[in-house]
Amino acid sequence: MTEHHVQHIKDYLKSQGFSDFELMDDLTDHLATEIEFSMDSEKLDFETSFENAKQKLLPDFPYQLERDLKILTTPKHNIMMKKIAFIGGYLSALCLTISILFGVLSHQEKTDANSYRILVDTQNKANLLIGEKYDNEWKDYLSKMEDSQLNIIRKSKLFQSFLALSALILSLTYLPYRFYNGYQKSQLELVA
């Protein structure tokens, strides 16, 4: 491969809108290596090898490589992703904690309702033995039980809502960051 061929590759990359010289040098090296391999092994001319190398190594819009590289290597972008993941993780944990709180309160309400029912049943049985009327206490009990059941339903709905919100926040903020972080590590391991 001659210096003229290398310059032809660089001119092509410039014509595609590349401005990052390091990226252009890397792409030139990759394309030149592929072209040399194709010229040696398949006995093709430079132009055919160059077209094959472009199709094999470059995306449909080569400038997209430079734009993606800038996004991935910009420290500001990485810091922002970490902040979003950090805040999202805490919001998710907070929603999960609130969800558990409402779940416990709902369970406590059920326990209190059962205890109150046992107490009213015991009092009613005692009143029957004595012969006193217990209608007012029974109506009061039914009223409290209705209120208690409504509270249990409300707290259960809040429990479910906060649990769903927790999962949503976690899946929208923290999990993409973990995936991105793992992807970066795997890319570094491939290079090493």
PDB file of C-alpha atoms in Angstrom:
ATOM      1  CA  MET A   1       0.000   0.000   0.000  1.00  0.00           C
ATOM      2  CA  THR A   2       1.428   3.355  -1.014  1.00  0.00           C
ATOM      3  CA  GLU A   3       1.354   6.750   0.666  1.00  0.00           C
ATOM      4  CA  HIS A   4      -1.018   7.874  -2.094  1.00  0.00           C
ATOM      5  CA  HIS A   5      -3.497   5.162  -1.031  1.00  0.00           C
ATOM      6  CA  VAL A   6      -3.284   6.228   2.629  1.00  0.00           C
ATOM      7  CA  GLN A   7      -3.886   9.844   1.608  1.00  0.00           C
ATOM      8  CA  HIS A   8      -6.881   8.722  -0.469  1.00  0.00           C
ATOM      9  CA  ILE A   9      -8.377   7.061   2.645  1.00  0.00           C
ATOM     10  CA  LYS A  10      -7.798  10.215   4.741  1.00  0.00           C
ATOM     11  CA  ASP A  11      -9.365  12.395   2.049  1.00  0.00           C
ATOM     12  CA  TYR A  12     -12.416  10.128   1.972  1.00  0.00           C
ATOM     13  CA  LEU A  13     -12.814  10.363   5.761  1.00  0.00           C
ATOM     14  CA  LYS A  14     -12.523  14.175   5.601  1.00  0.00           C
ATOM     15  CA  SER A  15     -15.151  14.258   2.862  1.00  0.00           C
ATOM     16  CA  GLN A  16     -17.487  12.315   5.156  1.00  0.00           C
ATOM     17  CA  GLY A  17     -17.259  15.091   7.770  1.00  0.00           C
ATOM     18  CA  PHE A  18     -14.780  13.652  10.264  1.00  0.00           C
ATOM     19  CA  SER A  19     -12.890  16.284  12.244  1.00  0.00           C
ATOM     20  CA  ASP A  20     -11.376  14.266  15.127  1.00  0.00           C
ATOM     21  CA  PHE A  21      -7.806  13.543  13.998  1.00  0.00           C
ATOM     22  CA  GLU A  22      -7.278  10.652  16.418  1.00  0.00           C
ATOM     23  CA  LEU A  23     -10.412   8.928  15.175  1.00  0.00           C
ATOM     24  CA  MET A  24      -9.397   9.593  11.564  1.00  0.00           C
ATOM     25  CA  ASP A  25      -5.971   8.050  12.206  1.00  0.00           C
ATOM     26  CA  ASP A  26      -7.533   4.997  13.851  1.00  0.00           C
ATOM     27  CA  LEU A  27     -10.046   4.552  11.031  1.00  0.00           C
ATOM     28  CA  THR A  28      -7.294   5.035   8.446  1.00  0.00           C
ATOM     29  CA  ASP A  29      -5.240   2.306  10.133  1.00  0.00           C
ATOM     30  CA  HIS A  30      -8.191  -0.081  10.277  1.00  0.00           C
ATOM     31  CA  LEU A  31      -9.208   0.571   6.682  1.00  0.00           C
ATOM     32  CA  ALA A  32      -5.600   0.313   5.436  1.00  0.00           C
ATOM     33  CA  THR A  33      -5.115  -3.001   7.249  1.00  0.00           C
ATOM     34  CA  GLU A  34      -8.325  -4.399   5.782  1.00  0.00           C
ATOM     35  CA  ILE A  35      -7.417  -3.144   2.298  1.00  0.00           C
ATOM     36  CA  GLU A  36      -3.919  -4.652   2.488  1.00  0.00           C
ATOM     37  CA  PHE A  37      -5.344  -7.962   3.630  1.00  0.00           C
ATOM     38  CA  SER A  38      -7.890  -7.929   0.810  1.00  0.00           C
ATOM     39  CA  MET A  39      -5.294  -6.954  -1.792  1.00  0.00           C
ATOM     40  CA  ASP A  40      -2.891  -9.690  -0.648  1.00  0.00           C
ATOM     41  CA  SER A  41      -5.286 -12.555   0.003  1.00  0.00           C
ATOM     42  CA  GLU A  42      -7.940 -11.958  -2.647  1.00  0.00           C
ATOM     43  CA  LYS A  43      -5.657 -10.281  -5.228  1.00  0.00           C
ATOM     44  CA  LEU A  44      -8.068  -7.348  -5.636  1.00  0.00           C
ATOM     45  CA  ASP A  45      -7.136  -3.837  -6.772  1.00  0.00           C
ATOM     46  CA  PHE A  46      -7.094  -0.889  -4.358  1.00  0.00           C
ATOM     47  CA  GLU A  47     -10.467   0.594  -5.334  1.00  0.00           C
ATOM     48  CA  THR A  48     -12.356  -2.696  -4.976  1.00  0.00           C
ATOM     49  CA  SER A  49     -10.593  -3.463  -1.695  1.00  0.00           C
ATOM     50  CA  PHE A  50     -11.352   0.060  -0.466  1.00  0.00           C
ATOM     51  CA  GLU A  51     -15.070  -0.290  -1.260  1.00  0.00           C
ATOM     52  CA  ASN A  52     -15.194  -3.692   0.472  1.00  0.00           C
ATOM     53  CA  ALA A  53     -13.394  -2.280   3.537  1.00  0.00           C
ATOM     54  CA  LYS A  54     -15.821   0.677   3.729  1.00  0.00           C
ATOM     55  CA  GLN A  55     -18.802  -1.654   3.614  1.00  0.00           C
ATOM     56  CA  LYS A  56     -17.291  -3.948   6.206  1.00  0.00           C
ATOM     57  CA  LEU A  57     -15.944  -1.421   8.726  1.00  0.00           C
ATOM     58  CA  LEU A  58     -17.952   1.785   8.370  1.00  0.00           C
ATOM     59  CA  PRO A  59     -21.659   2.261   9.150  1.00  0.00           C
ATOM     60  CA  ASP A  60     -24.070   3.692   6.585  1.00  0.00           C
ATOM     61  CA  PHE A  61     -23.389   7.169   7.961  1.00  0.00           C
ATOM     62  CA  PRO A  62     -19.690   7.233   8.952  1.00  0.00           C
ATOM     63  CA  TYR A  63     -19.996  10.608  10.694  1.00  0.00           C
ATOM     64  CA  GLN A  64     -22.238   8.831  13.218  1.00  0.00           C
ATOM     65  CA  LEU A  65     -19.077   7.178  14.615  1.00  0.00           C
ATOM     66  CA  GLU A  66     -17.554  10.527  15.563  1.00  0.00           C
ATOM     67  CA  ARG A  67     -20.777  11.798  17.090  1.00  0.00           C
ATOM     68  CA  ASP A  68     -21.213   8.625  19.155  1.00  0.00           C
ATOM     69  CA  LEU A  69     -17.570   8.768  20.246  1.00  0.00           C
ATOM     70  CA  LYS A  70     -18.033  12.343  21.474  1.00  0.00           C
ATOM     71  CA  ILE A  71     -21.137  11.393  23.441  1.00  0.00           C
ATOM     72  CA  LEU A  72     -19.480   8.373  25.031  1.00  0.00           C
ATOM     73  CA  THR A  73     -16.231  10.097  25.923  1.00  0.00           C
ATOM     74  CA  THR A  74     -17.617  13.368  27.200  1.00  0.00           C
ATOM     75  CA  PRO A  75     -17.049  13.431  30.980  1.00  0.00           C
ATOM     76  CA  LYS A  76     -20.036  15.720  31.504  1.00  0.00           C
ATOM     77  CA  HIS A  77     -22.345  13.112  29.989  1.00  0.00           C
ATOM     78  CA  ASN A  78     -20.901  10.349  32.171  1.00  0.00           C
ATOM     79  CA  ILE A  79     -21.178  12.470  35.313  1.00  0.00           C
ATOM     80  CA  MET A  80     -24.800  13.313  34.490  1.00  0.00           C
ATOM     81  CA  MET A  81     -25.623   9.629  33.973  1.00  0.00           C
ATOM     82  CA  LYS A  82     -24.058   8.794  37.337  1.00  0.00           C
ATOM     83  CA  LYS A  83     -26.053  11.553  39.053  1.00  0.00           C
ATOM     84  CA  ILE A  84     -29.299  10.359  37.492  1.00  0.00           C
ATOM     85  CA  ALA A  85     -28.549   6.767  38.512  1.00  0.00           C
ATOM     86  CA  PHE A  86     -27.627   7.850  42.043  1.00  0.00           C
ATOM     87  CA  ILE A  87     -30.768   9.945  42.507  1.00  0.00           C
ATOM     88  CA  GLY A  88     -32.911   7.290  40.824  1.00  0.00           C
ATOM     89  CA  GLY A  89     -31.526   4.602  43.120  1.00  0.00           C
ATOM     90  CA  TYR A  90     -32.370   6.655  46.192  1.00  0.00           C
ATOM     91  CA  LEU A  91     -35.839   7.602  44.912  1.00  0.00           C
ATOM     92  CA  SER A  92     -36.510   3.963  44.143  1.00  0.00           C
ATOM     93  CA  ALA A  93     -35.376   2.948  47.630  1.00  0.00           C
ATOM     94  CA  LEU A  94     -37.520   5.715  49.164  1.00  0.00           C
ATOM     95  CA  CYS A  95     -40.611   4.601  47.223  1.00  0.00           C
ATOM     96  CA  LEU A  96     -39.939   0.999  48.183  1.00  0.00           C
ATOM     97  CA  THR A  97     -39.658   2.006  51.857  1.00  0.00           C
ATOM     98  CA  ILE A  98     -42.907   3.999  51.697  1.00  0.00           C
ATOM     99  CA  SER A  99     -44.550   1.055  49.956  1.00  0.00           C
ATOM    100  CA  ILE A 100     -43.433  -1.299  52.728  1.00  0.00           C
ATOM    101  CA  LEU A 101     -44.661   1.219  55.330  1.00  0.00           C
ATOM    102  CA  PHE A 102     -48.145   1.253  53.793  1.00  0.00           C
ATOM    103  CA  GLY A 103     -48.089  -2.539  53.551  1.00  0.00           C
ATOM    104  CA  VAL A 104     -47.230  -2.814  57.249  1.00  0.00           C
ATOM    105  CA  LEU A 105     -49.889  -0.232  58.169  1.00  0.00           C
ATOM    106  CA  SER A 106     -52.457  -2.150  56.136  1.00  0.00           C
ATOM    107  CA  HIS A 107     -51.518  -5.368  57.922  1.00  0.00           C
ATOM    108  CA  GLN A 108     -51.657  -3.572  61.298  1.00  0.00           C
ATOM    109  CA  GLU A 109     -55.136  -2.274  60.449  1.00  0.00           C
ATOM    110  CA  LYS A 110     -56.291  -5.834  59.700  1.00  0.00           C
ATOM    111  CA  THR A 111     -54.819  -7.074  62.982  1.00  0.00           C
ATOM    112  CA  ASP A 112     -56.487  -4.259  64.936  1.00  0.00           C
ATOM    113  CA  ALA A 113     -59.810  -4.966  63.212  1.00  0.00           C
ATOM    114  CA  ASN A 114     -59.599  -8.648  64.135  1.00  0.00           C
ATOM    115  CA  SER A 115     -58.743  -7.788  67.750  1.00  0.00           C
ATOM    116  CA  TYR A 116     -61.641  -5.338  67.927  1.00  0.00           C
ATOM    117  CA  ARG A 117     -64.009  -7.937  66.431  1.00  0.00           C
ATOM    118  CA  ILE A 118     -62.967 -10.480  69.078  1.00  0.00           C
ATOM    119  CA  LEU A 119     -63.485  -7.874  71.823  1.00  0.00           C
ATOM    120  CA  VAL A 120     -66.964  -6.921  70.563  1.00  0.00           C
ATOM    121  CA  ASP A 121     -67.943 -10.600  70.198  1.00  0.00           C
ATOM    122  CA  THR A 122     -66.831 -11.247  73.773  1.00  0.00           C
ATOM    123  CA  GLN A 123     -68.772  -8.234  75.059  1.00  0.00           C
ATOM    124  CA  ASN A 124     -71.869  -9.269  73.107  1.00  0.00           C
ATOM    125  CA  LYS A 125     -71.734 -12.775  74.543  1.00  0.00           C
ATOM    126  CA  ALA A 126     -71.348 -11.333  78.027  1.00  0.00           C
ATOM    127  CA  ASN A 127     -74.277  -8.968  77.423  1.00  0.00           C
ATOM    128  CA  LEU A 128     -76.417 -11.871  76.209  1.00  0.00           C
ATOM    129  CA  LEU A 129     -75.701 -13.751  79.412  1.00  0.00           C
ATOM    130  CA  ILE A 130     -76.605 -10.708  81.467  1.00  0.00           C
ATOM    131  CA  GLY A 131     -79.548  -9.875  79.251  1.00  0.00           C
ATOM    132  CA  GLU A 132     -78.568  -6.344  78.200  1.00  0.00           C
ATOM    133  CA  LYS A 133     -79.143  -4.957  74.745  1.00  0.00           C
ATOM    134  CA  TYR A 134     -76.142  -4.903  72.489  1.00  0.00           C
ATOM    135  CA  ASP A 135     -77.557  -3.423  69.271  1.00  0.00           C
ATOM    136  CA  ASN A 136     -75.787  -0.053  69.636  1.00  0.00           C
ATOM    137  CA  GLU A 137     -72.419  -1.683  70.236  1.00  0.00           C
ATOM    138  CA  TRP A 138     -72.943  -3.973  67.262  1.00  0.00           C
ATOM    139  CA  LYS A 139     -73.853  -1.024  64.989  1.00  0.00           C
ATOM    140  CA  ASP A 140     -70.818   0.867  66.266  1.00  0.00           C
ATOM    141  CA  TYR A 141     -68.689  -2.198  65.543  1.00  0.00           C
ATOM    142  CA  LEU A 142     -70.047  -2.506  61.983  1.00  0.00           C
ATOM    143  CA  SER A 143     -69.409   1.192  61.341  1.00  0.00           C
ATOM    144  CA  LYS A 144     -65.833   0.925  62.590  1.00  0.00           C
ATOM    145  CA  MET A 145     -65.290  -2.214  60.535  1.00  0.00           C
ATOM    146  CA  GLU A 146     -66.470  -0.433  57.366  1.00  0.00           C
ATOM    147  CA  ASP A 147     -64.072   2.437  58.057  1.00  0.00           C
ATOM    148  CA  SER A 148     -61.319  -0.028  58.814  1.00  0.00           C
ATOM    149  CA  GLN A 149     -61.905  -1.952  55.586  1.00  0.00           C
ATOM    150  CA  LEU A 150     -61.845   1.289  53.576  1.00  0.00           C
ATOM    151  CA  ASN A 151     -58.560   2.260  55.254  1.00  0.00           C
ATOM    152  CA  ILE A 152     -57.123  -1.163  54.470  1.00  0.00           C
ATOM    153  CA  ILE A 153     -58.129  -0.792  50.811  1.00  0.00           C
ATOM    154  CA  ARG A 154     -56.652   2.734  50.593  1.00  0.00           C
ATOM    155  CA  LYS A 155     -53.385   1.655  52.193  1.00  0.00           C
ATOM    156  CA  SER A 156     -53.207  -1.399  49.958  1.00  0.00           C
ATOM    157  CA  LYS A 157     -53.651   0.809  46.889  1.00  0.00           C
ATOM    158  CA  LEU A 158     -50.939   3.170  48.150  1.00  0.00           C
ATOM    159  CA  PHE A 159     -48.712   0.158  48.813  1.00  0.00           C
ATOM    160  CA  GLN A 160     -49.203  -1.092  45.260  1.00  0.00           C
ATOM    161  CA  SER A 161     -48.755   2.387  43.754  1.00  0.00           C
ATOM    162  CA  PHE A 162     -45.494   3.087  45.561  1.00  0.00           C
ATOM    163  CA  LEU A 163     -44.212  -0.398  44.799  1.00  0.00           C
ATOM    164  CA  ALA A 164     -44.929   0.122  41.093  1.00  0.00           C
ATOM    165  CA  LEU A 165     -43.388   3.610  41.222  1.00  0.00           C
ATOM    166  CA  SER A 166     -40.293   2.175  42.877  1.00  0.00           C
ATOM    167  CA  ALA A 167     -39.889  -0.440  40.156  1.00  0.00           C
ATOM    168  CA  LEU A 168     -40.469   2.167  37.438  1.00  0.00           C
ATOM    169  CA  ILE A 169     -37.895   4.600  38.839  1.00  0.00           C
ATOM    170  CA  LEU A 170     -35.375   1.806  39.275  1.00  0.00           C
ATOM    171  CA  SER A 171     -35.884   0.534  35.740  1.00  0.00           C
ATOM    172  CA  LEU A 172     -35.708   4.006  34.157  1.00  0.00           C
ATOM    173  CA  THR A 173     -32.724   5.419  36.037  1.00  0.00           C
ATOM    174  CA  TYR A 174     -30.513   2.937  37.819  1.00  0.00           C
ATOM    175  CA  LEU A 175     -30.704  -0.139  35.581  1.00  0.00           C
ATOM    176  CA  PRO A 176     -29.711   1.684  32.349  1.00  0.00           C
ATOM    177  CA  TYR A 177     -26.701   3.123  34.170  1.00  0.00           C
ATOM    178  CA  ARG A 178     -25.680  -0.344  35.391  1.00  0.00           C
ATOM    179  CA  PHE A 179     -26.080  -1.682  31.852  1.00  0.00           C
ATOM    180  CA  TYR A 180     -24.042   1.218  30.428  1.00  0.00           C
ATOM    181  CA  ASN A 181     -21.357   0.784  33.073  1.00  0.00           C
ATOM    182  CA  GLY A 182     -21.169  -2.961  32.417  1.00  0.00           C
ATOM    183  CA  TYR A 183     -21.034  -2.311  28.673  1.00  0.00           C
ATOM    184  CA  GLN A 184     -18.093   0.073  29.117  1.00  0.00           C
ATOM    185  CA  LYS A 185     -16.244  -2.484  31.242  1.00  0.00           C
ATOM    186  CA  SER A 186     -16.835  -5.226  28.679  1.00  0.00           C
ATOM    187  CA  GLN A 187     -15.546  -2.956  25.907  1.00  0.00           C
ATOM    188  CA  LEU A 188     -12.404  -2.248  27.935  1.00  0.00           C
ATOM    189  CA  GLU A 189     -11.897  -5.975  28.517  1.00  0.00           C
ATOM    190  CA  LEU A 190     -12.168  -6.610  24.776  1.00  0.00           C
ATOM    191  CA  VAL A 191      -9.490  -4.009  24.100  1.00  0.00           C
ATOM    192  CA  ALA A 192      -7.138  -5.385  26.766  1.00  0.00           C
TER     193      ALA A 192
END
